Amino acid sequence: MKITKEQVLHVARLSSLSLDSGEEERVALELSRILDYVEGLASVQLPPPGIIAKEETDGLTVMAGDIPASSLPPSTVFLNAPDSHGGFFRVPRIVEEGR
């Protein structure tokens, strides 16, 4: 499916994206390739829903049991955390006040 430069600019405006000069052509080509790939996926023949699951599980429940297990110690959990305080992960604020 061919995506035009105008379509890219339209979508960029709708999504408040700024594209550098000349970037529209590259984005149009990439989007065209993605849509062609998705179009190809639509032609894949699949069995009706439920048949694969039934054949693979033979009617058995495949959900894992809710069995308590030991947790990692806090020292291990926070080892790779960029920031923590008082036993909690500290993350940047993403919600603005008053919204």
mmCIF file of N, CA and C in Angstrom:
data_model
loop_
_atom_site.group_PDB
_atom_site.id
_atom_site.type_symbol
_atom_site.label_atom_id
_atom_site.label_comp_id
_atom_site.label_asym_id
_atom_site.label_seq_id
_atom_site.Cartn_x
_atom_site.Cartn_y
_atom_site.Cartn_z
ATOM 1 N N MET A 1 0.856 -1.168 0.000
ATOM 2 C CA MET A 1 0.000 0.000 0.000
ATOM 3 C C MET A 1 0.902 1.230 0.000
ATOM 4 N N LYS A 2 0.694 2.098 -0.925
ATOM 5 C CA LYS A 2 1.535 3.292 -1.077
ATOM 6 C C LYS A 2 1.022 4.412 -0.179
ATOM 7 N N ILE A 3 1.888 4.914 0.683
ATOM 8 C CA ILE A 3 1.578 6.054 1.544
ATOM 9 C C ILE A 3 2.245 7.281 0.927
ATOM 10 N N THR A 4 1.494 8.341 0.794
ATOM 11 C CA THR A 4 2.039 9.550 0.182
ATOM 12 C C THR A 4 2.666 10.463 1.233
ATOM 13 N N LYS A 5 3.481 11.373 0.746
ATOM 14 C CA LYS A 5 4.110 12.371 1.611
ATOM 15 C C LYS A 5 3.037 13.220 2.294
ATOM 16 N N GLU A 6 1.965 13.512 1.567
ATOM 17 C CA GLU A 6 0.872 14.316 2.125
ATOM 18 C C GLU A 6 0.184 13.585 3.275
ATOM 19 N N GLN A 7 -0.001 12.272 3.133
ATOM 20 C CA GLN A 7 -0.615 11.489 4.204
ATOM 21 C C GLN A 7 0.276 11.485 5.451
ATOM 22 N N VAL A 8 1.574 11.382 5.237
ATOM 23 C CA VAL A 8 2.514 11.417 6.361
ATOM 24 C C VAL A 8 2.424 12.760 7.076
ATOM 25 N N LEU A 9 2.399 13.844 6.320
ATOM 26 C CA LEU A 9 2.301 15.176 6.917
ATOM 27 C C LEU A 9 0.988 15.346 7.674
ATOM 28 N N HIS A 10 -0.097 14.784 7.117
ATOM 29 C CA HIS A 10 -1.404 14.872 7.770
ATOM 30 C C HIS A 10 -1.381 14.139 9.118
ATOM 31 N N VAL A 11 -0.860 12.922 9.121
ATOM 32 C CA VAL A 11 -0.786 12.141 10.360
ATOM 33 C C VAL A 11 0.157 12.815 11.359
ATOM 34 N N ALA A 12 1.240 13.381 10.868
ATOM 35 C CA ALA A 12 2.175 14.083 11.754
ATOM 36 C C ALA A 12 1.491 15.269 12.424
ATOM 37 N N ARG A 13 0.686 16.000 11.670
ATOM 38 C CA ARG A 13 -0.046 17.131 12.259
ATOM 39 C C ARG A 13 -1.044 16.645 13.302
ATOM 40 N N LEU A 14 -1.793 15.588 12.980
ATOM 41 C CA LEU A 14 -2.792 15.062 13.914
ATOM 42 C C LEU A 14 -2.154 14.573 15.215
ATOM 43 N N SER A 15 -0.964 14.014 15.109
ATOM 44 C CA SER A 15 -0.306 13.457 16.294
ATOM 45 C C SER A 15 0.716 14.410 16.907
ATOM 46 N N SER A 16 0.736 15.638 16.431
ATOM 47 C CA SER A 16 1.647 16.673 16.950
ATOM 48 C C SER A 16 3.109 16.256 16.874
ATOM 49 N N LEU A 17 3.468 15.578 15.784
ATOM 50 C CA LEU A 17 4.857 15.189 15.563
ATOM 51 C C LEU A 17 5.516 16.192 14.637
ATOM 52 N N SER A 18 6.754 16.482 14.895
ATOM 53 C CA SER A 18 7.481 17.356 13.977
ATOM 54 C C SER A 18 8.496 16.505 13.223
ATOM 55 N N LEU A 19 8.474 16.611 11.908
ATOM 56 C CA LEU A 19 9.399 15.864 11.065
ATOM 57 C C LEU A 19 10.415 16.831 10.481
ATOM 58 N N ASP A 20 11.653 16.377 10.427
ATOM 59 C CA ASP A 20 12.690 17.194 9.815
ATOM 60 C C ASP A 20 12.486 17.240 8.308
ATOM 61 N N SER A 21 13.083 18.218 7.690
ATOM 62 C CA SER A 21 12.995 18.376 6.243
ATOM 63 C C SER A 21 13.507 17.109 5.555
ATOM 64 N N GLY A 22 12.738 16.589 4.629
ATOM 65 C CA GLY A 22 13.127 15.398 3.891
ATOM 66 C C GLY A 22 12.797 14.094 4.585
ATOM 67 N N GLU A 23 12.378 14.151 5.825
ATOM 68 C CA GLU A 23 12.069 12.939 6.586
ATOM 69 C C GLU A 23 10.740 12.320 6.146
ATOM 70 N N GLU A 24 9.891 13.119 5.530
ATOM 71 C CA GLU A 24 8.570 12.638 5.116
ATOM 72 C C GLU A 24 8.678 11.464 4.144
ATOM 73 N N GLU A 25 9.619 11.550 3.204
ATOM 74 C CA GLU A 25 9.799 10.481 2.211
ATOM 75 C C GLU A 25 10.179 9.166 2.892
ATOM 76 N N ARG A 26 11.117 9.229 3.834
ATOM 77 C CA ARG A 26 11.567 8.026 4.527
ATOM 78 C C ARG A 26 10.434 7.418 5.346
ATOM 79 N N VAL A 27 9.689 8.261 6.055
ATOM 80 C CA VAL A 27 8.580 7.780 6.875
ATOM 81 C C VAL A 27 7.498 7.172 5.986
ATOM 82 N N ALA A 28 7.220 7.805 4.849
ATOM 83 C CA ALA A 28 6.219 7.271 3.918
ATOM 84 C C ALA A 28 6.627 5.889 3.432
ATOM 85 N N LEU A 29 7.899 5.710 3.106
ATOM 86 C CA LEU A 29 8.390 4.415 2.642
ATOM 87 C C LEU A 29 8.287 3.367 3.749
ATOM 88 N N GLU A 30 8.683 3.730 4.969
ATOM 89 C CA GLU A 30 8.607 2.788 6.087
ATOM 90 C C GLU A 30 7.165 2.386 6.388
ATOM 91 N N LEU A 31 6.260 3.362 6.404
ATOM 92 C CA LEU A 31 4.850 3.048 6.662
ATOM 93 C C LEU A 31 4.270 2.178 5.559
ATOM 94 N N SER A 32 4.659 2.435 4.316
ATOM 95 C CA SER A 32 4.192 1.615 3.193
ATOM 96 C C SER A 32 4.644 0.172 3.369
ATOM 97 N N ARG A 33 5.897 -0.018 3.768
ATOM 98 C CA ARG A 33 6.418 -1.377 3.979
ATOM 99 C C ARG A 33 5.682 -2.077 5.123
ATOM 100 N N ILE A 34 5.410 -1.345 6.185
ATOM 101 C CA ILE A 34 4.687 -1.928 7.325
ATOM 102 C C ILE A 34 3.292 -2.359 6.901
ATOM 103 N N LEU A 35 2.587 -1.496 6.181
ATOM 104 C CA LEU A 35 1.228 -1.831 5.741
ATOM 105 C C LEU A 35 1.230 -2.985 4.757
ATOM 106 N N ASP A 36 2.234 -3.071 3.884
ATOM 107 C CA ASP A 36 2.345 -4.210 2.968
ATOM 108 C C ASP A 36 2.533 -5.502 3.751
ATOM 109 N N TYR A 37 3.338 -5.459 4.798
ATOM 110 C CA TYR A 37 3.569 -6.635 5.628
ATOM 111 C C TYR A 37 2.277 -7.066 6.316
ATOM 112 N N VAL A 38 1.549 -6.106 6.882
ATOM 113 C CA VAL A 38 0.287 -6.410 7.559
ATOM 114 C C VAL A 38 -0.722 -6.965 6.562
ATOM 115 N N GLU A 39 -0.747 -6.419 5.349
ATOM 116 C CA GLU A 39 -1.629 -6.942 4.303
ATOM 117 C C GLU A 39 -1.311 -8.401 4.017
ATOM 118 N N GLY A 40 -0.022 -8.734 3.990
ATOM 119 C CA GLY A 40 0.391 -10.117 3.769
ATOM 120 C C GLY A 40 -0.060 -11.029 4.895
ATOM 121 N N LEU A 41 -0.041 -10.532 6.121
ATOM 122 C CA LEU A 41 -0.502 -11.334 7.258
ATOM 123 C C LEU A 41 -1.988 -11.653 7.150
ATOM 124 N N ALA A 42 -2.746 -10.747 6.550
ATOM 125 C CA ALA A 42 -4.186 -10.954 6.423
ATOM 126 C C ALA A 42 -4.500 -12.151 5.532
ATOM 127 N N SER A 43 -3.575 -12.537 4.661
ATOM 128 C CA SER A 43 -3.839 -13.648 3.745
ATOM 129 C C SER A 43 -3.443 -15.008 4.326
ATOM 130 N N VAL A 44 -2.883 -15.030 5.526
ATOM 131 C CA VAL A 44 -2.488 -16.291 6.155
ATOM 132 C C VAL A 44 -3.737 -17.064 6.557
ATOM 133 N N GLN A 45 -3.772 -18.345 6.190
ATOM 134 C CA GLN A 45 -4.911 -19.199 6.522
ATOM 135 C C GLN A 45 -4.728 -19.780 7.924
ATOM 136 N N LEU A 46 -5.682 -19.515 8.795
ATOM 137 C CA LEU A 46 -5.640 -20.013 10.168
ATOM 138 C C LEU A 46 -6.845 -20.898 10.440
ATOM 139 N N PRO A 47 -6.699 -21.878 11.320
ATOM 140 C CA PRO A 47 -7.862 -22.683 11.694
ATOM 141 C C PRO A 47 -8.830 -21.843 12.516
ATOM 142 N N PRO A 48 -10.075 -22.281 12.618
ATOM 143 C CA PRO A 48 -11.054 -21.533 13.416
ATOM 144 C C PRO A 48 -10.583 -21.389 14.866
ATOM 145 N N PRO A 49 -10.999 -20.316 15.541
ATOM 146 C CA PRO A 49 -10.584 -20.104 16.935
ATOM 147 C C PRO A 49 -10.972 -21.280 17.823
ATOM 148 N N GLY A 50 -10.096 -21.625 18.751
ATOM 149 C CA GLY A 50 -10.384 -22.685 19.704
ATOM 150 C C GLY A 50 -9.845 -24.042 19.310
ATOM 151 N N ILE A 51 -9.663 -24.283 18.023
ATOM 152 C CA ILE A 51 -9.200 -25.603 17.588
ATOM 153 C C ILE A 51 -7.763 -25.842 18.025
ATOM 154 N N ILE A 52 -6.899 -24.850 17.842
ATOM 155 C CA ILE A 52 -5.494 -25.019 18.217
ATOM 156 C C ILE A 52 -5.380 -25.270 19.717
ATOM 157 N N ALA A 53 -6.058 -24.481 20.522
ATOM 158 C CA ALA A 53 -5.974 -24.631 21.971
ATOM 159 C C ALA A 53 -6.465 -26.005 22.404
ATOM 160 N N LYS A 54 -7.537 -26.495 21.785
ATOM 161 C CA LYS A 54 -8.084 -27.795 22.170
ATOM 162 C C LYS A 54 -7.113 -28.914 21.821
ATOM 163 N N GLU A 55 -6.500 -28.848 20.632
ATOM 164 C CA GLU A 55 -5.562 -29.889 20.225
ATOM 165 C C GLU A 55 -4.316 -29.889 21.101
ATOM 166 N N GLU A 56 -3.833 -28.710 21.463
ATOM 167 C CA GLU A 56 -2.603 -28.625 22.239
ATOM 168 C C GLU A 56 -2.794 -29.043 23.692
ATOM 169 N N THR A 57 -3.942 -28.752 24.264
ATOM 170 C CA THR A 57 -4.145 -29.024 25.685
ATOM 171 C C THR A 57 -4.967 -30.269 25.948
ATOM 172 N N ASP A 58 -5.614 -30.775 24.923
ATOM 173 C CA ASP A 58 -6.461 -31.958 25.059
ATOM 174 C C ASP A 58 -7.500 -31.765 26.156
ATOM 175 N N GLY A 59 -8.020 -30.549 26.269
ATOM 176 C CA GLY A 59 -9.081 -30.266 27.218
ATOM 177 C C GLY A 59 -8.616 -30.005 28.641
ATOM 178 N N LEU A 60 -7.325 -30.056 28.895
ATOM 179 C CA LEU A 60 -6.819 -29.828 30.244
ATOM 180 C C LEU A 60 -6.681 -28.333 30.511
ATOM 181 N N THR A 61 -6.813 -27.951 31.759
ATOM 182 C CA THR A 61 -6.602 -26.561 32.133
ATOM 183 C C THR A 61 -5.102 -26.290 32.135
ATOM 184 N N VAL A 62 -4.701 -25.244 31.424
ATOM 185 C CA VAL A 62 -3.271 -24.964 31.314
ATOM 186 C C VAL A 62 -2.841 -23.785 32.173
ATOM 187 N N MET A 63 -3.749 -23.249 32.964
ATOM 188 C CA MET A 63 -3.382 -22.121 33.815
ATOM 189 C C MET A 63 -2.565 -22.623 34.998
ATOM 190 N N ALA A 64 -1.567 -21.868 35.366
ATOM 191 C CA ALA A 64 -0.727 -22.237 36.499
ATOM 192 C C ALA A 64 -1.514 -22.064 37.792
ATOM 193 N N GLY A 65 -1.244 -22.908 38.730
ATOM 194 C CA GLY A 65 -1.903 -22.812 40.018
ATOM 195 C C GLY A 65 -1.436 -21.585 40.780
ATOM 196 N N ASP A 66 -2.286 -21.091 41.651
ATOM 197 C CA ASP A 66 -1.955 -19.920 42.458
ATOM 198 C C ASP A 66 -1.283 -20.404 43.737
ATOM 199 N N ILE A 67 -0.007 -20.748 43.603
ATOM 200 C CA ILE A 67 0.732 -21.330 44.715
ATOM 201 C C ILE A 67 1.724 -20.297 45.247
ATOM 202 N N PRO A 68 1.650 -19.978 46.537
ATOM 203 C CA PRO A 68 2.603 -19.006 47.097
ATOM 204 C C PRO A 68 4.035 -19.509 46.955
ATOM 205 N N ALA A 69 4.925 -18.603 46.636
ATOM 206 C CA ALA A 69 6.342 -18.942 46.513
ATOM 207 C C ALA A 69 7.148 -17.840 47.185
ATOM 208 N N SER A 70 8.382 -18.143 47.465
ATOM 209 C CA SER A 70 9.219 -17.138 48.127
ATOM 210 C C SER A 70 9.538 -16.002 47.152
ATOM 211 N N SER A 71 9.637 -14.811 47.698
ATOM 212 C CA SER A 71 9.950 -13.626 46.905
ATOM 213 C C SER A 71 11.440 -13.340 46.970
ATOM 214 N N LEU A 72 11.881 -12.493 46.076
ATOM 215 C CA LEU A 72 13.274 -12.058 46.123
ATOM 216 C C LEU A 72 13.463 -11.117 47.310
ATOM 217 N N PRO A 73 14.625 -11.135 47.922
ATOM 218 C CA PRO A 73 14.874 -10.195 49.022
ATOM 219 C C PRO A 73 14.954 -8.764 48.480
ATOM 220 N N PRO A 74 14.523 -7.783 49.268
ATOM 221 C CA PRO A 74 14.551 -6.387 48.811
ATOM 222 C C PRO A 74 15.919 -5.946 48.304
ATOM 223 N N SER A 75 16.986 -6.436 48.918
ATOM 224 C CA SER A 75 18.326 -6.034 48.469
ATOM 225 C C SER A 75 18.559 -6.436 47.013
ATOM 226 N N THR A 76 18.017 -7.565 46.592
ATOM 227 C CA THR A 76 18.150 -8.006 45.205
ATOM 228 C C THR A 76 17.217 -7.223 44.293
ATOM 229 N N VAL A 77 16.005 -6.991 44.763
ATOM 230 C CA VAL A 77 15.008 -6.292 43.951
ATOM 231 C C VAL A 77 15.486 -4.888 43.602
ATOM 232 N N PHE A 78 16.039 -4.191 44.569
ATOM 233 C CA PHE A 78 16.442 -2.800 44.358
ATOM 234 C C PHE A 78 17.872 -2.661 43.827
ATOM 235 N N LEU A 79 18.542 -3.770 43.610
ATOM 236 C CA LEU A 79 19.932 -3.744 43.167
ATOM 237 C C LEU A 79 20.114 -2.963 41.862
ATOM 238 N N ASN A 80 19.238 -3.172 40.888
ATOM 239 C CA ASN A 80 19.360 -2.502 39.589
ATOM 240 C C ASN A 80 18.398 -1.336 39.422
ATOM 241 N N ALA A 81 17.687 -0.990 40.476
ATOM 242 C CA ALA A 81 16.745 0.133 40.381
ATOM 243 C C ALA A 81 17.523 1.437 40.308
ATOM 244 N N PRO A 82 17.160 2.325 39.361
ATOM 245 C CA PRO A 82 17.870 3.596 39.266
ATOM 246 C C PRO A 82 17.683 4.471 40.506
ATOM 247 N N ASP A 83 16.512 4.363 41.160
ATOM 248 C CA ASP A 83 16.264 5.201 42.332
ATOM 249 C C ASP A 83 15.227 4.523 43.222
ATOM 250 N N SER A 84 15.507 4.473 44.515
ATOM 251 C CA SER A 84 14.545 3.910 45.463
ATOM 252 C C SER A 84 14.654 4.683 46.769
ATOM 253 N N HIS A 85 13.579 4.589 47.571
ATOM 254 C CA HIS A 85 13.570 5.283 48.860
ATOM 255 C C HIS A 85 12.594 4.571 49.786
ATOM 256 N N GLY A 86 13.046 4.181 50.943
ATOM 257 C CA GLY A 86 12.186 3.581 51.947
ATOM 258 C C GLY A 86 11.509 2.294 51.501
ATOM 259 N N GLY A 87 12.183 1.502 50.687
ATOM 260 C CA GLY A 87 11.605 0.244 50.243
ATOM 261 C C GLY A 87 10.642 0.373 49.073
ATOM 262 N N PHE A 88 10.663 1.505 48.403
ATOM 263 C CA PHE A 88 9.806 1.722 47.234
ATOM 264 C C PHE A 88 10.662 2.174 46.054
ATOM 265 N N PHE A 89 10.179 1.887 44.841
ATOM 266 C CA PHE A 89 10.830 2.425 43.652
ATOM 267 C C PHE A 89 10.446 3.889 43.523
ATOM 268 N N ARG A 90 11.399 4.731 43.224
ATOM 269 C CA ARG A 90 11.116 6.147 42.988
ATOM 270 C C ARG A 90 11.146 6.352 41.471
ATOM 271 N N VAL A 91 10.037 6.882 40.944
ATOM 272 C CA VAL A 91 9.922 7.090 39.494
ATOM 273 C C VAL A 91 9.589 8.545 39.217
ATOM 274 N N PRO A 92 9.897 9.031 38.011
ATOM 275 C CA PRO A 92 9.569 10.417 37.684
ATOM 276 C C PRO A 92 8.061 10.634 37.648
ATOM 277 N N ARG A 93 7.636 11.824 38.050
ATOM 278 C CA ARG A 93 6.218 12.179 38.004
ATOM 279 C C ARG A 93 5.809 12.311 36.537
ATOM 280 N N ILE A 94 4.684 11.685 36.165
ATOM 281 C CA ILE A 94 4.192 11.809 34.795
ATOM 282 C C ILE A 94 2.816 12.454 34.741
ATOM 283 N N VAL A 95 2.191 12.626 35.895
ATOM 284 C CA VAL A 95 0.868 13.238 35.953
ATOM 285 C C VAL A 95 1.032 14.661 36.468
ATOM 286 N N GLU A 96 0.434 15.595 35.747
ATOM 287 C CA GLU A 96 0.535 16.989 36.160
ATOM 288 C C GLU A 96 -0.492 17.287 37.244
ATOM 289 N N GLU A 97 -0.179 18.239 38.103
ATOM 290 C CA GLU A 97 -1.100 18.656 39.152
ATOM 291 C C GLU A 97 -2.330 19.313 38.534
ATOM 292 N N GLY A 98 -3.506 19.062 39.102
ATOM 293 C CA GLY A 98 -4.732 19.725 38.664
ATOM 294 C C GLY A 98 -5.348 19.167 37.406
ATOM 295 N N ARG A 99 -4.896 18.029 36.957
ATOM 296 C CA ARG A 99 -5.487 17.462 35.738
ATOM 297 C C ARG A 99 -6.319 16.273 36.071
#
